[in-house]
Tab-separated table of C-alpha atoms in Angstrom:
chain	number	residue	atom	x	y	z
U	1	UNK	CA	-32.707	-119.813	-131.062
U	2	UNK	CA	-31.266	-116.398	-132.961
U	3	UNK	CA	-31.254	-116.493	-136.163
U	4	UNK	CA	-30.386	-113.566	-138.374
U	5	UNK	CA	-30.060	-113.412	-142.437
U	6	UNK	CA	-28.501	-111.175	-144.832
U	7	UNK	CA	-28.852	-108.177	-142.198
U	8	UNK	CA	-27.757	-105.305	-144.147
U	9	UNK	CA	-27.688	-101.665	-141.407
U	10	UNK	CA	-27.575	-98.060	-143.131
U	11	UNK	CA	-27.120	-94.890	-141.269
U	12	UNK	CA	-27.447	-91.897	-142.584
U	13	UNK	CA	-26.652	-92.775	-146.176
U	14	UNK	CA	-23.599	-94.963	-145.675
U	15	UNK	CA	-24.255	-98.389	-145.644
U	16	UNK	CA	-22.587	-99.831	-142.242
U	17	UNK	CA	-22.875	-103.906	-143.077
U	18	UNK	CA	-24.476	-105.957	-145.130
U	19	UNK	CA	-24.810	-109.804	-145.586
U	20	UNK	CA	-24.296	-110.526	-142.525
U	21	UNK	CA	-25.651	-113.886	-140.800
U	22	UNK	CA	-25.631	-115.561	-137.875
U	23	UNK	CA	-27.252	-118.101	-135.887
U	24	UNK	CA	-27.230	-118.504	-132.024
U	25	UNK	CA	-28.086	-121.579	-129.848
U	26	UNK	CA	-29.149	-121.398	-126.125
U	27	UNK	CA	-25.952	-121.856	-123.893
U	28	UNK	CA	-23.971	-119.423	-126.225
U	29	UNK	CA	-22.050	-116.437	-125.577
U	30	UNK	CA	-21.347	-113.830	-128.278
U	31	UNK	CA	-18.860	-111.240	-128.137
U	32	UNK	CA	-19.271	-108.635	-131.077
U	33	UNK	CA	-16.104	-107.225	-132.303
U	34	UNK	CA	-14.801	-104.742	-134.302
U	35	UNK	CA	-13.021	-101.038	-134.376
U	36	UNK	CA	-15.362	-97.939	-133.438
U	37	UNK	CA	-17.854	-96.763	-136.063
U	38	UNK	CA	-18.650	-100.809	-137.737
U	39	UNK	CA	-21.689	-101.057	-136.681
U	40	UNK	CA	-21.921	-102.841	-133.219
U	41	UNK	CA	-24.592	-101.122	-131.517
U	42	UNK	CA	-26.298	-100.754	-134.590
U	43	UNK	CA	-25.809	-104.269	-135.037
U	44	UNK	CA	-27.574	-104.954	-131.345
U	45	UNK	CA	-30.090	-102.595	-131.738
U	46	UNK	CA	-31.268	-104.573	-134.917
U	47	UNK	CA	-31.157	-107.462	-132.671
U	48	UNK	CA	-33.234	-105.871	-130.311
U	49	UNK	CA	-35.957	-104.493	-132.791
U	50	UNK	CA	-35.416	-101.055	-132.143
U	51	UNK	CA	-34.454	-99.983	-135.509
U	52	UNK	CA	-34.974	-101.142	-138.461
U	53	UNK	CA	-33.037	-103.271	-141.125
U	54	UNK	CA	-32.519	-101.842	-144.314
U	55	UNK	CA	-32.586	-105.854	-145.729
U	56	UNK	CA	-32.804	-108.691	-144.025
U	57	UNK	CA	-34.511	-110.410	-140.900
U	58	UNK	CA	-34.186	-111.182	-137.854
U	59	UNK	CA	-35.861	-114.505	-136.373
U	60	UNK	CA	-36.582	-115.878	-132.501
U	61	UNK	CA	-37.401	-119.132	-132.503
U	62	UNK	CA	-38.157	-119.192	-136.357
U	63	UNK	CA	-40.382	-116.424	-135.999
U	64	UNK	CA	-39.197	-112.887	-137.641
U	65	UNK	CA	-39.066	-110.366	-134.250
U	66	UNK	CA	-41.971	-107.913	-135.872
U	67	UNK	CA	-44.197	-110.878	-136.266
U	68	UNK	CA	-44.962	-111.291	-132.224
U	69	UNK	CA	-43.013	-108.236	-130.774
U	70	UNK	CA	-44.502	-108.787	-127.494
U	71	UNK	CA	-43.762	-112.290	-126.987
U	72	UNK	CA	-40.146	-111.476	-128.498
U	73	UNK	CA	-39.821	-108.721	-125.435
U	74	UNK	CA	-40.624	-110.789	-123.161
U	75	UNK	CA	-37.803	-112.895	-123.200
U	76	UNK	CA	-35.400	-110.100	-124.057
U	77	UNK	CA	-33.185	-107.976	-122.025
U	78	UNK	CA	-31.354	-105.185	-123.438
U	79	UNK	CA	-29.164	-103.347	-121.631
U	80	UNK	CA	-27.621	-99.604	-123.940
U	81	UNK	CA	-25.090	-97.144	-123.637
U	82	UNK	CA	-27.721	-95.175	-121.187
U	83	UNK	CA	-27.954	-96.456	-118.164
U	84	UNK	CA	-31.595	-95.550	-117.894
U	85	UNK	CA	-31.641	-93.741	-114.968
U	86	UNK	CA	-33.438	-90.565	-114.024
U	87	UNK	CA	-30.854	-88.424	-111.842
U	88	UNK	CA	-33.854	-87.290	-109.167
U	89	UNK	CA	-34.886	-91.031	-108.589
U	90	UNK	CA	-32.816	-93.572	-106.180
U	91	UNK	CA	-31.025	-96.908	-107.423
U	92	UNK	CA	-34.215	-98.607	-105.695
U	93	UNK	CA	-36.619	-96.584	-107.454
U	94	UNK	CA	-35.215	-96.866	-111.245
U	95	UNK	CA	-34.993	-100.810	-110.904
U	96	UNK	CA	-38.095	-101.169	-109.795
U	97	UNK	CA	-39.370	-98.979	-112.308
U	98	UNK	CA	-37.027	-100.346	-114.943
U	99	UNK	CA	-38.310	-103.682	-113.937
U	100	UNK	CA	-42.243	-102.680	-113.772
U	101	UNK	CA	-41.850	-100.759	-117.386
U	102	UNK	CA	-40.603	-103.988	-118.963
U	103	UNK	CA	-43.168	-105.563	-118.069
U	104	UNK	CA	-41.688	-107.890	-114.807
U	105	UNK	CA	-43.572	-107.730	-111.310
U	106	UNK	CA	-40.633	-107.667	-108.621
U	107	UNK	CA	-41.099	-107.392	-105.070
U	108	UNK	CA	-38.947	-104.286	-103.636
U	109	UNK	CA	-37.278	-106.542	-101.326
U	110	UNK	CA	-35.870	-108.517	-104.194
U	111	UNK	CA	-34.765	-105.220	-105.831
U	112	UNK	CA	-32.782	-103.777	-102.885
U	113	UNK	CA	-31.216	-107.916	-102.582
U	114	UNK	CA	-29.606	-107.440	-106.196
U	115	UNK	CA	-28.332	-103.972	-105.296
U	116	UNK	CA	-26.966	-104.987	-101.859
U	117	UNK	CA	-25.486	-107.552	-104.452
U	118	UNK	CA	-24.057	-105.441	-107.103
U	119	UNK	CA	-22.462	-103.140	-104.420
U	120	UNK	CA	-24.355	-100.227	-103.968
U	121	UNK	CA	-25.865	-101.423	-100.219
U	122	UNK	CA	-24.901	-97.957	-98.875
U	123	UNK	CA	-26.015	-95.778	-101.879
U	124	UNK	CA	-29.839	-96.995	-101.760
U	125	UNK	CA	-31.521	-93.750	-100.479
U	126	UNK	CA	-29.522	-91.595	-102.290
U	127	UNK	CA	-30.748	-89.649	-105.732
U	128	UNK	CA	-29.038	-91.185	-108.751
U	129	UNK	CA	-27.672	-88.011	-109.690
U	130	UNK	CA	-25.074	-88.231	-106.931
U	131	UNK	CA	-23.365	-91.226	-107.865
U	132	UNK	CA	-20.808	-92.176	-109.562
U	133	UNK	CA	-20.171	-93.540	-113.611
U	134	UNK	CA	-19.133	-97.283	-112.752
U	135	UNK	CA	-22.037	-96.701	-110.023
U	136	UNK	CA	-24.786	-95.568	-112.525
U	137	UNK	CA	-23.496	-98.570	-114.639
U	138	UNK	CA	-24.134	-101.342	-111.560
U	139	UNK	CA	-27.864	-100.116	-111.339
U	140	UNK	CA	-28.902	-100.643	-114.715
U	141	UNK	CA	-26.731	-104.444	-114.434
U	142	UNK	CA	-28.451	-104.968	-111.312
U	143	UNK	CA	-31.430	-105.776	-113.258
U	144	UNK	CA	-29.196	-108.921	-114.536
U	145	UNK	CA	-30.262	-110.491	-111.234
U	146	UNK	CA	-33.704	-109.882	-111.877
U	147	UNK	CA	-33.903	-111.527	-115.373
U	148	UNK	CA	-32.688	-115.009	-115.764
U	149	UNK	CA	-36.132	-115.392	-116.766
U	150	UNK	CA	-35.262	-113.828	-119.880
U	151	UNK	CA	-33.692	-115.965	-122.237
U	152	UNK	CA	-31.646	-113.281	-124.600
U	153	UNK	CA	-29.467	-110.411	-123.098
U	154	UNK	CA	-28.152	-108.219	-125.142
U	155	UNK	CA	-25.409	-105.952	-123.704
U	156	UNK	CA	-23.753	-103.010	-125.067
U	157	UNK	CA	-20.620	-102.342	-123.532
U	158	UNK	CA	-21.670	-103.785	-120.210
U	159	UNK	CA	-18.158	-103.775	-118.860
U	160	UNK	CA	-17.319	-100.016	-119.069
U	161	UNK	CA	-16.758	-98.010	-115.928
U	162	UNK	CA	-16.611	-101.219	-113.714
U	163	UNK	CA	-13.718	-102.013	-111.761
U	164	UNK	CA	-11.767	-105.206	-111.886
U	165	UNK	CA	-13.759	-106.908	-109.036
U	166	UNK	CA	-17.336	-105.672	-110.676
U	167	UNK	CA	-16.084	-106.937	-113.944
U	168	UNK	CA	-15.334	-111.211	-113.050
U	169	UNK	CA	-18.271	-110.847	-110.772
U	170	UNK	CA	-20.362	-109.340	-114.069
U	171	UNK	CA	-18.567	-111.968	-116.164
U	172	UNK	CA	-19.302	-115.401	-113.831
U	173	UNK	CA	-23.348	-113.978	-114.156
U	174	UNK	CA	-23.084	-114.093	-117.869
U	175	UNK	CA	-21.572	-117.710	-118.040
U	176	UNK	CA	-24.192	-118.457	-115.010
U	177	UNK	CA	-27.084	-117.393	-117.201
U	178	UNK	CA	-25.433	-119.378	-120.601
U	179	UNK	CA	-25.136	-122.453	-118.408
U	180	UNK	CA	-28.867	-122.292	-117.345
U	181	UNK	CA	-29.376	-122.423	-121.277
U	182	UNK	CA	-29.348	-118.716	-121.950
U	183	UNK	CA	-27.834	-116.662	-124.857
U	184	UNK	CA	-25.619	-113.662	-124.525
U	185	UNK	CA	-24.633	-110.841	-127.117
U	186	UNK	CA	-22.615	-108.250	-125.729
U	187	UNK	CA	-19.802	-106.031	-127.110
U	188	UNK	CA	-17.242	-104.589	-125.455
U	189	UNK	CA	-13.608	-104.061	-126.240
U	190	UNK	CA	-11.980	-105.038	-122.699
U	191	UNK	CA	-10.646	-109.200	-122.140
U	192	UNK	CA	-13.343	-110.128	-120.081
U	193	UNK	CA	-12.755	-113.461	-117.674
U	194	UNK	CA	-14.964	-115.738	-118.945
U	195	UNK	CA	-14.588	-119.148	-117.866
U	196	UNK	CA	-15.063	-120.556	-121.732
U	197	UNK	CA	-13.942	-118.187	-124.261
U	198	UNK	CA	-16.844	-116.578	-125.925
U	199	UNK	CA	-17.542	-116.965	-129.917
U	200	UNK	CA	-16.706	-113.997	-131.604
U	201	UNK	CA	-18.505	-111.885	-134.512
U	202	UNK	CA	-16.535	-109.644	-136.333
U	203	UNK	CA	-19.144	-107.298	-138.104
U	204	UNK	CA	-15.346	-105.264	-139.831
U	205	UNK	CA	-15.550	-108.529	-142.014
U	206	UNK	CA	-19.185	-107.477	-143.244
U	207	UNK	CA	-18.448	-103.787	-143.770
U	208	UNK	CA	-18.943	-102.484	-147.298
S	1	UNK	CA	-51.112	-105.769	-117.930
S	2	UNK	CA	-51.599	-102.863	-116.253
S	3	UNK	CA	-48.185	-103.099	-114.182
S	4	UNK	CA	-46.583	-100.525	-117.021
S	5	UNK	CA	-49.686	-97.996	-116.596
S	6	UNK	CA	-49.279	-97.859	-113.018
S	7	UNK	CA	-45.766	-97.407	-112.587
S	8	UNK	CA	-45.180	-95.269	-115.568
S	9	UNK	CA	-48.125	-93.042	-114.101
S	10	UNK	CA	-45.915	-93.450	-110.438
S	11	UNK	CA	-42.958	-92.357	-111.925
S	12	UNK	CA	-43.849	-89.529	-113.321
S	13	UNK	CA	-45.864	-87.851	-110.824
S	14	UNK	CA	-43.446	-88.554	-108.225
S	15	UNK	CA	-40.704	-86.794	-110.741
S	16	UNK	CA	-43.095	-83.999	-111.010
S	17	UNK	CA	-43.521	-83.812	-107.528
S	18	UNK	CA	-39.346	-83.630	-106.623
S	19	UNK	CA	-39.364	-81.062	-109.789
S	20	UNK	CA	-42.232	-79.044	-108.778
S	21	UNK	CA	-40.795	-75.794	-109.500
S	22	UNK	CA	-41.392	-76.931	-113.507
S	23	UNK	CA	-44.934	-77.446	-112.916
S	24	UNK	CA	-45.365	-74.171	-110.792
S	25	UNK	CA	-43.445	-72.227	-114.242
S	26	UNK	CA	-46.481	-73.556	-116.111
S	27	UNK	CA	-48.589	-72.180	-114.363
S	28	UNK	CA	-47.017	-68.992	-113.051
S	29	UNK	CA	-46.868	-68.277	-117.317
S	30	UNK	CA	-51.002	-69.185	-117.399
S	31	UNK	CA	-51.229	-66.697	-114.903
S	32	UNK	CA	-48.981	-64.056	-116.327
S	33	UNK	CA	-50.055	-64.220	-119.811
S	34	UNK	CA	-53.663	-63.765	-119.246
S	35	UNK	CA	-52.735	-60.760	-116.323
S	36	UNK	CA	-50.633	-59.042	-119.446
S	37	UNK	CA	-54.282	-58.691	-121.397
S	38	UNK	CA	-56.071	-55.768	-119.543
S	39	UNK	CA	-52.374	-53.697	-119.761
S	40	UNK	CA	-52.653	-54.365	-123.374
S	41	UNK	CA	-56.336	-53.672	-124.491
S	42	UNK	CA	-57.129	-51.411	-121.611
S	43	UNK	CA	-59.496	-51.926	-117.924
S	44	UNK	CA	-62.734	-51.287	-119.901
S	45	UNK	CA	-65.306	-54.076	-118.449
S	46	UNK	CA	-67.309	-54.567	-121.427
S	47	UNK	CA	-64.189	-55.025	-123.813
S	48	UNK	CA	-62.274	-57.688	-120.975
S	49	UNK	CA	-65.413	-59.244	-120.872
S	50	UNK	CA	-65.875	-59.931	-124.791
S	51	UNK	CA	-62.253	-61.226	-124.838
S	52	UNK	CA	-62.167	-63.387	-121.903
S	53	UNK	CA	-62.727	-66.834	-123.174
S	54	UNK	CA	-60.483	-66.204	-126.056
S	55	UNK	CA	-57.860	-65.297	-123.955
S	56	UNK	CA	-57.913	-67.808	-121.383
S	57	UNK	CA	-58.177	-70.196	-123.620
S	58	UNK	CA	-55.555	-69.333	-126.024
S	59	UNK	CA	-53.124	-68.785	-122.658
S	60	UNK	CA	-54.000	-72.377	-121.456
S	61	UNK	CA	-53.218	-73.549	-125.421
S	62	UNK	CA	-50.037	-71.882	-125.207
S	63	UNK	CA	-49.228	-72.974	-121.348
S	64	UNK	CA	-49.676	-76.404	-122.453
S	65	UNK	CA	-47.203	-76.080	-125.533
S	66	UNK	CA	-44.709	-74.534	-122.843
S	67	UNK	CA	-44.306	-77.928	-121.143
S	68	UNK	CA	-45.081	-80.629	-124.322
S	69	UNK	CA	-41.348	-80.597	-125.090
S	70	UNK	CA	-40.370	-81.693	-122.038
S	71	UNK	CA	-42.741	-85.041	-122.207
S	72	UNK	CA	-40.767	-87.458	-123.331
S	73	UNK	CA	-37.222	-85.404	-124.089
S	74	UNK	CA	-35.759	-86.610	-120.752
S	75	UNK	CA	-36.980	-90.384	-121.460
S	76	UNK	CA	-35.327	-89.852	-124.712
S	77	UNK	CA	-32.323	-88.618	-123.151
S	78	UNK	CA	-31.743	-90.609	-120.380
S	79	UNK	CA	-32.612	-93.881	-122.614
S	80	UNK	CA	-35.407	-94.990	-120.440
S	81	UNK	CA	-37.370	-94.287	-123.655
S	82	UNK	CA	-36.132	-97.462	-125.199
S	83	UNK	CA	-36.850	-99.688	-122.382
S	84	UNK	CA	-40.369	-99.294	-122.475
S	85	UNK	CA	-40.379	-99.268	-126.320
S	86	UNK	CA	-38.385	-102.835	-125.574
S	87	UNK	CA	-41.878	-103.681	-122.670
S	88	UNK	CA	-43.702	-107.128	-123.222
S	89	UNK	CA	-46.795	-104.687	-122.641
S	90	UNK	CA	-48.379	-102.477	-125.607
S	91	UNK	CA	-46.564	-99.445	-126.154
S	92	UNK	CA	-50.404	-97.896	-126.186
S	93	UNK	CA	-50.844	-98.064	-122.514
S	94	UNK	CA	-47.784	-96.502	-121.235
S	95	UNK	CA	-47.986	-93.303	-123.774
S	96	UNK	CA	-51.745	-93.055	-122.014
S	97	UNK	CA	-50.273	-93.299	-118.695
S	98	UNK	CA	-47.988	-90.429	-119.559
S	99	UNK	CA	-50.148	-88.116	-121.228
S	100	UNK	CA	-52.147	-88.574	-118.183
S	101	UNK	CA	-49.323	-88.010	-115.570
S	102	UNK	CA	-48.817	-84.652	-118.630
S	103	UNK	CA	-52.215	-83.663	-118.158
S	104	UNK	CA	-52.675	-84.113	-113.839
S	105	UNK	CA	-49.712	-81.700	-113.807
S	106	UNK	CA	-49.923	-79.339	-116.384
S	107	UNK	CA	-53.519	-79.251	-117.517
S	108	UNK	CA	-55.493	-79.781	-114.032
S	109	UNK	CA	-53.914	-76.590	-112.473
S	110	UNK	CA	-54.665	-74.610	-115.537
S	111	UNK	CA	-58.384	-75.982	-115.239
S	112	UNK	CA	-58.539	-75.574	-111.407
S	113	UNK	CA	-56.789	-71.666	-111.928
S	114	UNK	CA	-58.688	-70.729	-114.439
S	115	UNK	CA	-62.270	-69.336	-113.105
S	116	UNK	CA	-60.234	-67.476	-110.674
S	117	UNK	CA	-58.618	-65.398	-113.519
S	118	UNK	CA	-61.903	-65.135	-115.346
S	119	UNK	CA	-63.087	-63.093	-112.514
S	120	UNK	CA	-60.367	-60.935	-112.854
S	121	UNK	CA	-61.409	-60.203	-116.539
S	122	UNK	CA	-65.211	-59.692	-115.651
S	123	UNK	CA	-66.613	-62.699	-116.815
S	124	UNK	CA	-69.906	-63.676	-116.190
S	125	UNK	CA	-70.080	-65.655	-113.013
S	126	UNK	CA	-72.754	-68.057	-114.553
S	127	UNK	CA	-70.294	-68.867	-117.452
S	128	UNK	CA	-67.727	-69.941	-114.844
S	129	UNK	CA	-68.417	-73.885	-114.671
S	130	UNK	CA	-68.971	-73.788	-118.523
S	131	UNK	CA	-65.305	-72.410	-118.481
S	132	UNK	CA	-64.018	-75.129	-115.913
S	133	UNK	CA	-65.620	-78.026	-117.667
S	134	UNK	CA	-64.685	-77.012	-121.832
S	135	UNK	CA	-61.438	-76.491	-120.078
S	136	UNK	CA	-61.382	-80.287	-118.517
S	137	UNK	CA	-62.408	-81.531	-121.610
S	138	UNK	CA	-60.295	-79.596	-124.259
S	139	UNK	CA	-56.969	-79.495	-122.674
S	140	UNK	CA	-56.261	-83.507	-122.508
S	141	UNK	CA	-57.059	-82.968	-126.044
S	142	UNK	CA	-54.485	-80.862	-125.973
S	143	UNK	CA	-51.941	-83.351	-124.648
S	144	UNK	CA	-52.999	-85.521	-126.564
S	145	UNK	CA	-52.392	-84.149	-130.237
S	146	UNK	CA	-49.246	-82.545	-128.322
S	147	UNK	CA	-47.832	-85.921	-126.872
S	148	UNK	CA	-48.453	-86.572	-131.053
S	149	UNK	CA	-46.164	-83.657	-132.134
S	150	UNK	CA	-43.549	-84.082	-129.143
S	151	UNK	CA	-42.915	-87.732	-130.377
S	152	UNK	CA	-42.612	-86.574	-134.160
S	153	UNK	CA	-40.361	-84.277	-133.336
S	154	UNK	CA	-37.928	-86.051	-130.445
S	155	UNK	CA	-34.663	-85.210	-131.015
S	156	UNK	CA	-34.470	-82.727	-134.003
S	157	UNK	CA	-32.441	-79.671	-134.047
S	158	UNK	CA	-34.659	-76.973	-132.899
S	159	UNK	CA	-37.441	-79.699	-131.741
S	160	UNK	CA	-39.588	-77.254	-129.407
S	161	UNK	CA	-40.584	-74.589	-132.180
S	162	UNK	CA	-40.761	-76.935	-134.994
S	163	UNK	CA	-43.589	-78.839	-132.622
S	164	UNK	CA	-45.071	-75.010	-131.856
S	165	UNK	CA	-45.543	-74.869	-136.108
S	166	UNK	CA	-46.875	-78.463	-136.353
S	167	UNK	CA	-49.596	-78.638	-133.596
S	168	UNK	CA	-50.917	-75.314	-132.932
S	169	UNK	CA	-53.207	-75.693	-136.110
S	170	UNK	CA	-54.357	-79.110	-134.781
S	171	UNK	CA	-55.196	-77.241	-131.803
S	172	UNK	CA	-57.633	-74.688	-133.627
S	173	UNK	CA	-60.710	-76.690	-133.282
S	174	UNK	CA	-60.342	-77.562	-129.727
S	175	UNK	CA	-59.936	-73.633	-129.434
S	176	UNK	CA	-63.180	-72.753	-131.444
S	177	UNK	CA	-65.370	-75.152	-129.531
S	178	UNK	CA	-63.818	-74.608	-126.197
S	179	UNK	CA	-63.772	-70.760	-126.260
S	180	UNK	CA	-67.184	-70.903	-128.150
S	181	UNK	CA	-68.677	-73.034	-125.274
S	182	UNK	CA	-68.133	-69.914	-122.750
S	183	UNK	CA	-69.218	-67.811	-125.147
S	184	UNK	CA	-72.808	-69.154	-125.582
S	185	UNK	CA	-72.967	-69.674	-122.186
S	186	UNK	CA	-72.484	-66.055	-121.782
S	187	UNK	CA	-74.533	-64.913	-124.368
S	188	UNK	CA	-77.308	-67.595	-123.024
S	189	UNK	CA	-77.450	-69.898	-126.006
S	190	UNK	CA	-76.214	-72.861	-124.276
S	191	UNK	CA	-72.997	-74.310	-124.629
S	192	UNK	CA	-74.302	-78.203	-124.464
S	193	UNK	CA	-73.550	-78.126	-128.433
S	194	UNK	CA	-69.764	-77.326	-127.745
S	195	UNK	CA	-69.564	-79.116	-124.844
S	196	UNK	CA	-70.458	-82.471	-126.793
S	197	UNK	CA	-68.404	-81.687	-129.138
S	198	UNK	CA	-65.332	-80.982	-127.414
S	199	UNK	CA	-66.356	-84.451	-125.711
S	200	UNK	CA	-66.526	-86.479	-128.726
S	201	UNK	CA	-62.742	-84.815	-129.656
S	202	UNK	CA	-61.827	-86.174	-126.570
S	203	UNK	CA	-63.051	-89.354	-127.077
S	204	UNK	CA	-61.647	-89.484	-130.675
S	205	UNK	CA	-58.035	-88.266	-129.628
S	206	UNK	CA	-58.398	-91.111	-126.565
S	207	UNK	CA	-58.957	-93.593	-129.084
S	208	UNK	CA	-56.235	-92.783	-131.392
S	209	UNK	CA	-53.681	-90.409	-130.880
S	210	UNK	CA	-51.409	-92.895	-128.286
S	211	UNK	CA	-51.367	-95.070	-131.293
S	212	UNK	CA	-50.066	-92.345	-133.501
S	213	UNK	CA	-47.765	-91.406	-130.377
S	214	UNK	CA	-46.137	-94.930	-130.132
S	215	UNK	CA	-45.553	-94.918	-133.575
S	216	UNK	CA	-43.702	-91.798	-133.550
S	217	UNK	CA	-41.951	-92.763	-130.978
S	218	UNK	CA	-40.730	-95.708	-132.965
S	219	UNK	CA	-39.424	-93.545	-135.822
S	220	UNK	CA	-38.014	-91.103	-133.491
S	221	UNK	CA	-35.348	-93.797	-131.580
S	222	UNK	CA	-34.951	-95.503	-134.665
């Protein structure tokens, strides 16, 4: 469980949000909304523990996220505007590394099975500086596949530079993973096809 | 628990192997800078000989601060950086494993180089290990306080000299004893003093500066 309290975000000196609270169950899917500039990657990135609120906490499982970092990590996925990937390094080679740095031993076979799966069977051997945006996206997604273990994936605009296919396929895996008793947070300003709508957190009605 | 160490360490030695021409630019500068010395203070044998450890050990400072910037920039860049800050392992053990990865590439050749170009200056050839070994033991010292620096100063506006003005005077001891280990040896004092020295440095910056570095590195993606 997600719980979050009076989570107030400044950058810069302008005060983004403040007040704002929420509280997630497993089996929900979260769509953060709201016009550019509000605060929705800062709002994920606060999530994620990788910067820090100016009030306010953020709990998993009753626990604030700075209390047991490690643990919280290890159920976390967290998937940014980069995409990760070092151009001189193939598909193969940055999700097995992406997988290995977060901390998850996976077999190479069962790396090169989720990109055969997210479409990019004939760009394995090539360096990732060769392939495409929507391309560059599917790599980092692929690791999707590789972390139902996970229990919280956050998303930032997962959906951008997919095509239409890429997109339902992207969207059935999220409601997969909420069905097996996940959580999802992800933003993104496209009508995704979920199968049940997803809840909806507008941080505009927190802005100061 | 070591699963990070290793691949981080993987990673970027295979990335420094496909970009090899980075790691050769290092070195080609070691090589240059220290060359430039005799045009400058003349061929006299006595006078290269006085100024040799200073000056290979002030080129190998420098050739070391040529490459820090680059150390985590790409990470940062590329936003690999905050995937292992987001790793279920401590933070600790993949800054080692690239410092390490820093040091095999940039500080190794400089070591391996380096009583080659001390010939070339006329140093004695009994102070030649001394030379080798202060050098092994100073410059992951080096990378160490540098990886320190290069994480304070990850993405700022004019990052690579503002690092320059912030760790060169860390670097001044390591500099002292490391050029003052040859120096002994030369004069035939012994250079076990510096050596140990230089050893417990590296043992102290071991200990503490990839805490200081994941820390930094904290601040700097916040």
């Amino acid at each position: 469980m997600l719980e979050i309290e009076d989570l107030a975000c400044l950058k810069g000196d302008r005060l983004l949000f403040r007040g704002l609270a929420l509280r997630m169950m497993p089996g929900e899917l979260l769509r953060v909304a709201g016009p550019n500039g509000v605060g929705k990657t800062s709002l994920l990135r606060l999530v994620t523990g990788l910067a820090l609120a100016e009030a306010g906490v953020v709990r998993w499982h009753g626990l604030g996220i700075d209390r047991d970092r490690e643990a919280f990590h290890r159920e976390l996925l967290y998937l940014g505007h980069a995409p990760a990937l070092h151009d001189l390094l193939t598909p193969l080679e940055n999700l097995r590394f992406a997988c290995a740095a977060a901390g998850d031993e996976v077999d190479e076979e069962i790396c090169m099975q989720a990109l055969v799966r997210i479409g990019l069977a004939n760009q394995l051997d090539l360096p990732a500086r060769v392939l495409s945006q929507g391309q560059r996206r599917r790599v980092g997604l692929a690791r999707l596949f590789l972390s139902s273990q996970r229990r919280l994936w956050v998303l930032d605009e997962p959906f951008t530079a997919l095509d239409v296919a890429a997109v339902s396929d992207l969207a059935q895996t999220l409601s997969d993973h909420c069905a097996a008793g996940g959580m999802v947070m992800l933003t993104t300003h496209q009508d995704a096809p979920f199968a049940v709508p997803p809840r909806v957190l507008d941080v505009g009605a927190y802005a100061c | 628990m070591l699963s990070t160490f290793f691949a981080v360490l993987r990673r970027d030695l295979l990335l420094a192997w496909r970009s090899r021409s980075d790691v050769l630019v290092t070195l080609a500068f070691f090589v240059i800078v220290v060359c430039l010395f005799p045009f400058g203070v003349g061929a006299e044998p006595n006078q290269l000989r006085a100024i040799a450890p200073g000056v290979l050990w002030v080129a190998a400072l420098l050739a070391c601060l040529l490459s820090l910037h680059r150390l985590f920039a790409q990470d940062y860049a590329d936003g690999t950086l905050e995937q292992l800050l987001l790793s279920s392992e401590p933070a600790v053990l993949w800054v080692l494993a690239k410092v390490l990865a820093f040091w095999l590439t940039t500080g190794l050749p400089v070591v391996a180089v380096a009583p080659g170009l001390a010939l070339l200056l006329d140093l004695e050839q009994g102070a030649l290990p001394v030379l080798a070994l202060s050098l092994a033991l100073g410059t992951p010292i080096l990378a160490l306080l540098g990886a320190v620096g290069a994480a304070l100063t990850l993405g700022l506006r004019g990052g690579g000299m503002l690092l320059a003005l912030l760790i060169l005077p860390l670097f001044v001891p390591v500099l002292i004893f490391g050029a003052g280990a040859v120096e002994a040896e030369a004069s035939g004092t012994g250079a076990l003093a510096h050596l140990l020295l230089l050893g417990g440095g590296l043992a102290g910056a071991l200990a503490l500066a990839p805490l200081a570095c994941a820390a930094a590195l904290r601040i700097s993606t916040d």
